[in-house]
Coordinates of C-alpha atoms and ligand atoms in Angstrom, one line a residue:
M717 CA 0.0 0.0 0.0
G718 CA 1.5 3.4 -1.0
L719 CA 2.0 6.4 1.2
L720 CA -1.0 8.3 -0.2
T721 CA -3.3 5.2 0.2
N722 CA -2.0 4.6 3.8
T723 CA -2.7 8.2 4.6
T724 CA -6.2 8.1 3.0
V725 CA -7.0 4.8 4.8
G726 CA -5.9 6.4 8.1
L727 CA -8.0 9.5 7.5
I728 CA -11.1 7.7 6.5
S729 CA -10.8 5.2 9.3
A730 CA -10.6 8.1 11.8
L731 CA -13.9 9.7 10.5
P732 CA -17.0 9.1 12.6
K733 CA -19.2 6.4 11.1
G734 CA -22.2 8.8 10.7
L735 CA -20.0 11.1 8.5
V736 CA -18.7 8.2 6.4
R737 CA -22.2 7.1 5.9
R738 CA -23.2 10.5 4.6
L739 CA -20.2 10.5 2.3
A740 CA -20.9 6.9 1.1
S741 CA -24.6 7.8 0.4
R742 CA -23.5 9.0 -3.1
Y743 CA -22.5 5.4 -3.8
I744 CA -24.8 3.3 -1.6
A745 CA -28.6 3.7 -1.5
G746 CA -29.1 3.2 2.2
E747 CA -29.6 0.3 4.6
E748 CA -33.1 -0.8 3.9
L749 CA -35.0 -1.9 0.8
P750 CA -37.6 1.0 0.7
E751 CA -34.7 3.5 0.6
A752 CA -33.2 1.6 -2.3
I753 CA -36.5 1.4 -4.2
T754 CA -36.9 5.2 -3.8
R755 CA -33.5 5.6 -5.5
L756 CA -34.4 3.2 -8.3
Q757 CA -37.7 5.0 -8.9
K758 CA -35.8 8.3 -9.2
L759 CA -33.5 6.8 -11.7
N760 CA -36.4 5.3 -13.7
A761 CA -38.0 8.8 -13.7
D762 CA -34.8 10.1 -15.3
D763 CA -35.0 7.3 -18.0
F764 CA -32.3 5.1 -16.5
T765 CA -33.0 1.5 -16.0
A766 CA -31.3 -0.1 -13.0
I767 CA -29.7 -3.0 -11.1
L768 CA -30.2 -3.7 -7.4
D769 CA -27.4 -5.2 -5.4
I770 CA -27.6 -6.2 -1.8
L771 CA -24.2 -5.6 -0.2
G772 CA -22.5 -8.6 1.1
E773 CA -20.0 -11.4 0.4
D774 CA -18.6 -14.2 2.3
D775 CA -15.8 -12.8 4.6
G776 CA -14.7 -16.3 5.7
S777 CA -15.7 -15.6 9.3
G778 CA -17.6 -18.1 11.6
D779 CA -18.1 -21.8 11.1
E780 CA -19.5 -23.7 8.1
A781 CA -23.1 -23.9 9.4
A782 CA -23.2 -20.2 10.1
A783 CA -21.9 -19.4 6.6
I784 CA -24.5 -21.6 5.0
A785 CA -27.2 -20.0 7.1
R786 CA -26.0 -16.5 6.0
A787 CA -26.1 -17.6 2.3
R788 CA -29.7 -18.8 2.7
S789 CA -30.7 -15.6 4.4
A790 CA -29.0 -13.5 1.7
Q791 CA -31.0 -15.4 -1.0
G792 CA -34.2 -14.8 1.0
Q793 CA -33.4 -11.0 1.0
Y794 CA -32.9 -11.2 -2.8
I795 CA -36.3 -13.0 -3.3
R796 CA -38.0 -10.3 -1.2
A797 CA -36.2 -7.6 -3.2
A798 CA -37.2 -9.1 -6.6
T799 CA -40.9 -9.3 -5.3
E800 CA -40.8 -5.7 -4.1
L801 CA -39.3 -4.5 -7.4
A802 CA -42.1 -6.1 -9.3
G803 CA -44.7 -4.8 -6.9
A804 CA -43.4 -1.2 -7.2
G805 CA -43.2 -1.5 -11.0
V806 CA -39.6 -0.6 -11.0
D807 CA -37.5 -1.2 -14.2
A808 CA -34.6 -3.0 -12.4
Y809 CA -33.2 -6.5 -11.9
V810 CA -31.1 -8.1 -9.1
S811 CA -27.4 -8.9 -9.3
A812 CA -25.8 -11.2 -6.7
K813 CA -22.3 -12.3 -5.8
P814 CA -21.5 -16.0 -5.7
T815 CA -19.7 -15.9 -2.4
H816 CA -22.8 -14.2 -0.9
F817 CA -24.7 -17.3 -2.0
G818 CA -22.3 -19.8 -0.4
L819 CA -19.9 -20.5 -3.3
R820 CA -17.0 -21.0 -0.8
Q821 CA -19.0 -23.5 1.1
S822 CA -20.4 -25.5 -1.7
E823 CA -21.0 -25.2 -5.5
D824 CA -24.2 -27.2 -5.2
L825 CA -25.5 -24.8 -2.5
C826 CA -24.6 -21.8 -4.6
F827 CA -26.3 -23.3 -7.7
E828 CA -29.4 -24.2 -5.7
L829 CA -29.8 -20.6 -4.3
Y830 CA -29.3 -19.0 -7.8
D831 CA -31.6 -21.6 -9.4
E832 CA -34.5 -20.8 -7.0
L833 CA -33.9 -17.1 -7.4
A834 CA -33.8 -17.4 -11.2
D835 CA -37.2 -19.2 -11.1
H836 CA -38.6 -16.5 -8.8
C837 CA -37.3 -13.7 -11.1
A838 CA -38.7 -15.4 -14.2
Q839 CA -42.2 -15.4 -12.5
H840 CA -41.8 -11.6 -12.3
D841 CA -40.4 -11.3 -15.9
Q842 CA -37.1 -10.2 -14.4
F843 CA -33.4 -11.0 -15.3
L844 CA -30.8 -12.2 -12.8
R845 CA -27.1 -11.4 -13.0
V846 CA -24.4 -13.7 -11.5
E847 CA -21.5 -11.4 -10.6
M848 CA -17.7 -12.3 -10.8
E849 CA -15.3 -12.0 -7.9
D850 CA -11.6 -12.6 -7.3
H851 CA -9.7 -15.3 -9.3
P852 CA -10.0 -18.2 -6.8
T853 CA -13.8 -18.0 -7.3
V854 CA -13.9 -17.7 -11.1
E855 CA -13.9 -21.5 -12.0
G856 CA -16.6 -22.3 -9.4
T857 CA -18.7 -19.3 -10.6
L858 CA -18.5 -20.4 -14.2
S859 CA -19.5 -24.0 -13.3
V860 CA -22.5 -22.7 -11.4
F861 CA -23.4 -20.4 -14.3
E862 CA -23.1 -23.2 -16.9
R863 CA -25.7 -25.2 -14.9
L864 CA -28.0 -22.2 -14.7
L865 CA -27.6 -21.4 -18.4
R866 CA -28.9 -24.9 -19.2
K867 CA -32.1 -24.3 -17.2
H868 CA -32.8 -20.6 -17.4
A869 CA -33.1 -18.0 -20.2
N870 CA -33.1 -15.1 -17.8
V871 CA -29.6 -15.4 -16.4
G872 CA -26.3 -13.6 -17.2
I873 CA -22.7 -13.6 -16.1
V874 CA -19.9 -11.1 -15.6
L875 CA -16.5 -11.5 -17.2
Q876 CA -13.3 -9.5 -16.4
S877 CA -11.0 -8.3 -19.2
R878 CA -8.1 -8.1 -16.7
L879 CA -7.8 -11.9 -16.5
F880 CA -5.8 -13.9 -19.1
R881 CA -8.3 -16.8 -18.9
T882 CA -11.3 -14.7 -20.1
G883 CA -10.8 -15.4 -23.8
D884 CA -11.0 -19.2 -23.2
D885 CA -13.9 -18.7 -20.8
I886 CA -15.8 -16.8 -23.5
Q887 CA -15.3 -19.7 -26.0
R888 CA -16.4 -22.2 -23.3
L889 CA -19.6 -20.2 -22.6
I890 CA -20.4 -19.7 -26.3
G891 CA -20.2 -23.5 -26.6
A892 CA -22.5 -24.0 -23.6
V893 CA -25.4 -21.9 -24.6
P894 CA -28.4 -24.2 -25.3
T895 CA -30.6 -23.7 -28.3
G896 CA -33.2 -21.0 -27.7
H897 CA -31.1 -19.2 -25.0
R898 CA -28.8 -16.3 -25.5
L899 CA -25.4 -15.6 -23.8
Q900 CA -25.7 -12.4 -21.8
V901 CA -22.5 -11.0 -20.4
R902 CA -21.7 -7.9 -18.4
M903 CA -18.2 -7.0 -19.5
V904 CA -16.0 -5.4 -16.9
K905 CA -12.3 -4.7 -16.5
G906 CA -12.3 -6.4 -13.1
I907 CA -12.2 -4.7 -9.7
Y908 CA -9.9 -7.1 -7.9
L909 CA -6.1 -6.6 -8.1
E910 CA -4.8 -9.9 -9.4
P911 CA -1.3 -11.2 -9.7
A912 CA 0.7 -10.5 -12.9
S913 CA 1.0 -14.2 -13.5
I914 CA -2.7 -14.5 -14.3
A915 CA -3.8 -11.0 -15.2
H916 CA -3.0 -7.8 -17.1
T917 CA -2.0 -5.2 -14.6
D918 CA -1.7 -2.0 -16.8
Y919 CA -4.5 0.1 -18.1
Q920 CA -3.9 -0.3 -21.9
P921 CA -3.9 -4.1 -22.2
I922 CA -6.9 -4.3 -19.9
A923 CA -8.8 -1.8 -22.1
D924 CA -7.6 -3.5 -25.3
A925 CA -8.7 -6.9 -24.0
Y926 CA -12.1 -5.4 -23.1
V927 CA -12.7 -4.3 -26.6
E928 CA -11.5 -7.5 -28.2
H929 CA -13.6 -9.7 -25.8
T930 CA -16.6 -7.5 -26.6
R931 CA -15.9 -8.1 -30.4
T932 CA -15.9 -11.9 -29.9
L933 CA -19.1 -11.8 -27.8
W934 CA -21.0 -9.6 -30.3
A935 CA -19.8 -11.7 -33.3
A936 CA -21.2 -14.8 -31.5
G937 CA -24.6 -13.1 -31.1
A938 CA -24.2 -12.4 -27.3
R939 CA -25.9 -9.5 -25.6
V940 CA -23.2 -7.4 -23.9
S941 CA -23.7 -5.0 -21.0
L942 CA -20.8 -2.6 -21.3
A943 CA -20.0 -1.8 -17.6
T944 CA -17.5 1.0 -17.6
H945 CA -17.0 4.7 -16.9
D946 CA -14.0 4.9 -19.3
D947 CA -14.5 7.9 -21.6
L948 CA -11.4 6.8 -23.6
M949 CA -12.5 3.3 -24.2
Q950 CA -16.2 4.1 -24.9
P951 CA -15.6 5.6 -28.3
R952 CA -13.7 2.4 -29.3
L953 CA -16.8 0.4 -28.2
E954 CA -19.1 2.7 -30.3
A955 CA -16.8 2.3 -33.3
L956 CA -16.9 -1.5 -32.9
R957 CA -20.7 -1.4 -32.6
A958 CA -21.0 0.5 -35.8
E959 CA -18.5 -1.9 -37.6
L960 CA -20.4 -5.0 -36.5
D961 CA -23.8 -3.3 -36.9
V962 CA -24.8 -4.3 -33.4
G963 CA -28.5 -3.6 -32.8
T964 CA -30.1 -2.1 -29.7
D965 CA -31.2 -5.5 -28.4
A966 CA -27.5 -6.6 -28.1
F967 CA -26.0 -3.9 -25.8
E968 CA -26.4 -1.3 -23.1
Y969 CA -24.0 0.7 -20.9
Q970 CA -23.9 0.0 -17.2
V971 CA -22.6 2.4 -14.6
L972 CA -22.2 2.6 -10.8
M973 CA -24.5 5.0 -8.9
G974 CA -22.4 8.1 -8.0
V975 CA -19.5 7.4 -10.3
R976 CA -19.1 10.1 -13.1
P977 CA -22.8 10.9 -13.5
P978 CA -22.1 13.7 -16.0
L979 CA -20.5 11.1 -18.3
W980 CA -23.5 8.8 -18.3
R981 CA -25.9 11.6 -18.7
A982 CA -24.0 12.6 -21.8
W983 CA -24.2 9.0 -23.1
Q984 CA -27.9 9.0 -22.5
A985 CA -28.3 12.3 -24.3
A986 CA -26.5 10.8 -27.2
G987 CA -29.3 8.1 -27.4
L988 CA -27.4 5.3 -25.6
P989 CA -29.2 3.1 -23.1
V990 CA -27.7 3.3 -19.6
R991 CA -28.5 1.1 -16.6
V992 CA -27.4 2.2 -13.2
Y993 CA -26.1 -0.2 -10.5
V994 CA -27.5 0.6 -7.1
P995 CA -26.1 -1.2 -4.0
Y996 CA -27.8 -1.0 -0.6
G997 CA -27.8 -3.0 2.7
P998 CA -27.1 -2.8 6.4
D999 CA -23.7 -4.3 5.9
W1000 CA -22.4 -1.3 3.9
H1001 CA -19.7 -0.2 6.3
A1002 CA -18.0 -3.6 6.8
Y1003 CA -18.5 -4.4 3.1
S1004 CA -16.9 -1.1 1.9
M1005 CA -13.9 -1.6 4.3
R1006 CA -13.4 -5.2 3.0
R1007 CA -13.5 -4.1 -0.7
L1008 CA -11.1 -1.2 0.1
K1009 CA -8.6 -3.6 1.6
K1010 CA -8.7 -5.7 -1.5
N1011 CA -8.2 -2.8 -3.8
P1012 CA -7.0 0.3 -2.0
K1013 CA -7.1 2.4 -5.2
L1014 CA -10.9 2.4 -4.7
L1015 CA -10.4 4.4 -1.5
Q1016 CA -8.6 7.1 -3.4
Q1017 CA -11.3 7.1 -6.0
M1018 CA -14.0 7.3 -3.4
A1019 CA -12.1 10.0 -1.5
L1020 CA -11.7 12.0 -4.8
G1021 CA -15.4 11.5 -5.5
I1022 CA -16.3 12.6 -2.0
F1023 CA -14.2 15.8 -2.3
A1024 CA -15.1 16.5 -5.9
K1025 CA -17.6 19.3 -6.5
S1026 CA -19.9 17.5 -9.1
Ligands
FAD1505 P1 -11.5 3.1 -15.1 O1 -10.5 2.1 -15.6 O2 -11.5 3.4 -13.7 O3 -11.3 4.4 -15.9 C1 -11.9 5.7 -15.6 C2 -11.1 6.8 -16.2 O4 -9.8 6.8 -15.9 C3 -11.2 6.8 -17.7 O5 -11.3 8.1 -18.2 C4 -9.9 6.1 -18.1 O6 -9.6 6.3 -19.5 C5 -9.0 6.7 -17.1 N1 -7.8 5.9 -16.8 C6 -7.7 5.0 -15.8 N2 -6.5 4.5 -15.7 C7 -5.8 5.0 -16.7 C8 -4.4 4.9 -17.1 N3 -3.5 4.2 -16.5 N4 -4.1 5.6 -18.2 C9 -4.9 6.4 -18.9 N5 -6.2 6.6 -18.5 C10 -6.6 5.9 -17.4 N6 -16.0 -5.7 -11.3 C11 -15.8 -7.0 -11.0 O7 -14.7 -7.5 -10.8 N7 -17.0 -7.8 -10.9 C12 -18.2 -7.4 -11.1 O8 -19.2 -8.1 -11.0 C13 -18.4 -6.0 -11.4 N8 -19.6 -5.4 -11.7 C14 -19.7 -4.1 -12.1 C15 -20.9 -3.6 -12.4 C16 -21.0 -2.3 -13.0 C17 -22.4 -1.8 -13.4 C18 -19.8 -1.5 -13.1 C19 -19.9 -0.2 -13.7 C20 -18.6 -2.0 -12.8 C21 -18.5 -3.3 -12.2 N9 -17.3 -3.8 -11.8 C22 -17.2 -5.2 -11.5 C23 -16.1 -2.9 -11.7 C24 -15.2 -2.9 -12.9 O9 -14.5 -4.1 -13.0 C25 -14.2 -1.8 -12.9 O10 -13.3 -2.0 -11.8 C26 -14.7 -0.4 -12.7 O11 -15.9 -0.2 -13.5 C27 -13.6 0.7 -13.1 O12 -13.3 0.6 -14.4 P2 -13.9 1.5 -15.6 O13 -13.8 0.8 -16.9 O14 -15.2 2.0 -15.1 O15 -13.0 2.8 -15.6

């Protein structure tokens, strides 16, 4: 951790929790579902579709039984959230992390929880996104997703351009799509800092891989959610879209609530569909601190965002 990051960690850790909460409210929609739904409704009123994430992931604490109970409880919260979204008529779907659904305890458990949630979402005509976490979880996540893909048309995955393995994973998923289903991928750079032996670590190769993977996916007929706030990479994606004549049913942009809103408003004004990712949950403080420890650069970004005028 560099000096600046150390200093920033020290400063933020020293702030009262209430103040940090106020600062974090730009990025996190509160602790309870009704607060999150109000944020989603505001976004819908501004013509943004949305994604709802309940903050949480397996932190490895406690025994096996406790971890399994936490995973089941998390899935129950997602079922309730999907029901409430439908009841409120909100244009949003839910997105969940595999370790939040017990991946570290058992792939079968993780599959079972996503499987039930996918059925529930389908009843409400909703989509379900399986998120991607750090590299030790990637293989398990893909195995769970392949099983889901065989059963459900309303599920999608996240792939990270930072990882060397992603090109092979794309070919594997293209080969696994059953007739009548479509591969639906949220393309990201990858938020976890991974070792140089398995991942690109510099900006340019990560951005180049992002564009190339998107090309492969579009060429194979996949629907790609372009999750980025990168104003340098986005024109390359638009040029690629024009080159491949990608229709409006095969893409959208996805952004994080609070991160560079002027940029995504400009994209929307240019006629591009933009979906906003909205996290909420009582676990926001512990969750934010865990994520910041995994990638301290996030703290600097958050601190910059906090102290920015926009
Ligand atoms: P950045 O790379 O942060 O770029 C922002 C700006 O900085 C741009 O202007 C860019 O051009 C510039 N820039 C940055 N570095 C350089 C440099 N070195 N040189 C020149 N210019 C530079 N990650 C996961 O791992 N799993 C997930 O499930 C996941 N879900 C996500 C869902 C959504 C909706 C979004 C938006 C992101 C998600 N992410 C996820 C996070 C993602 O992986 C990225 O970490 C995050 O989006 C930051 O990358 P970026 O492309 O947005 O922009």
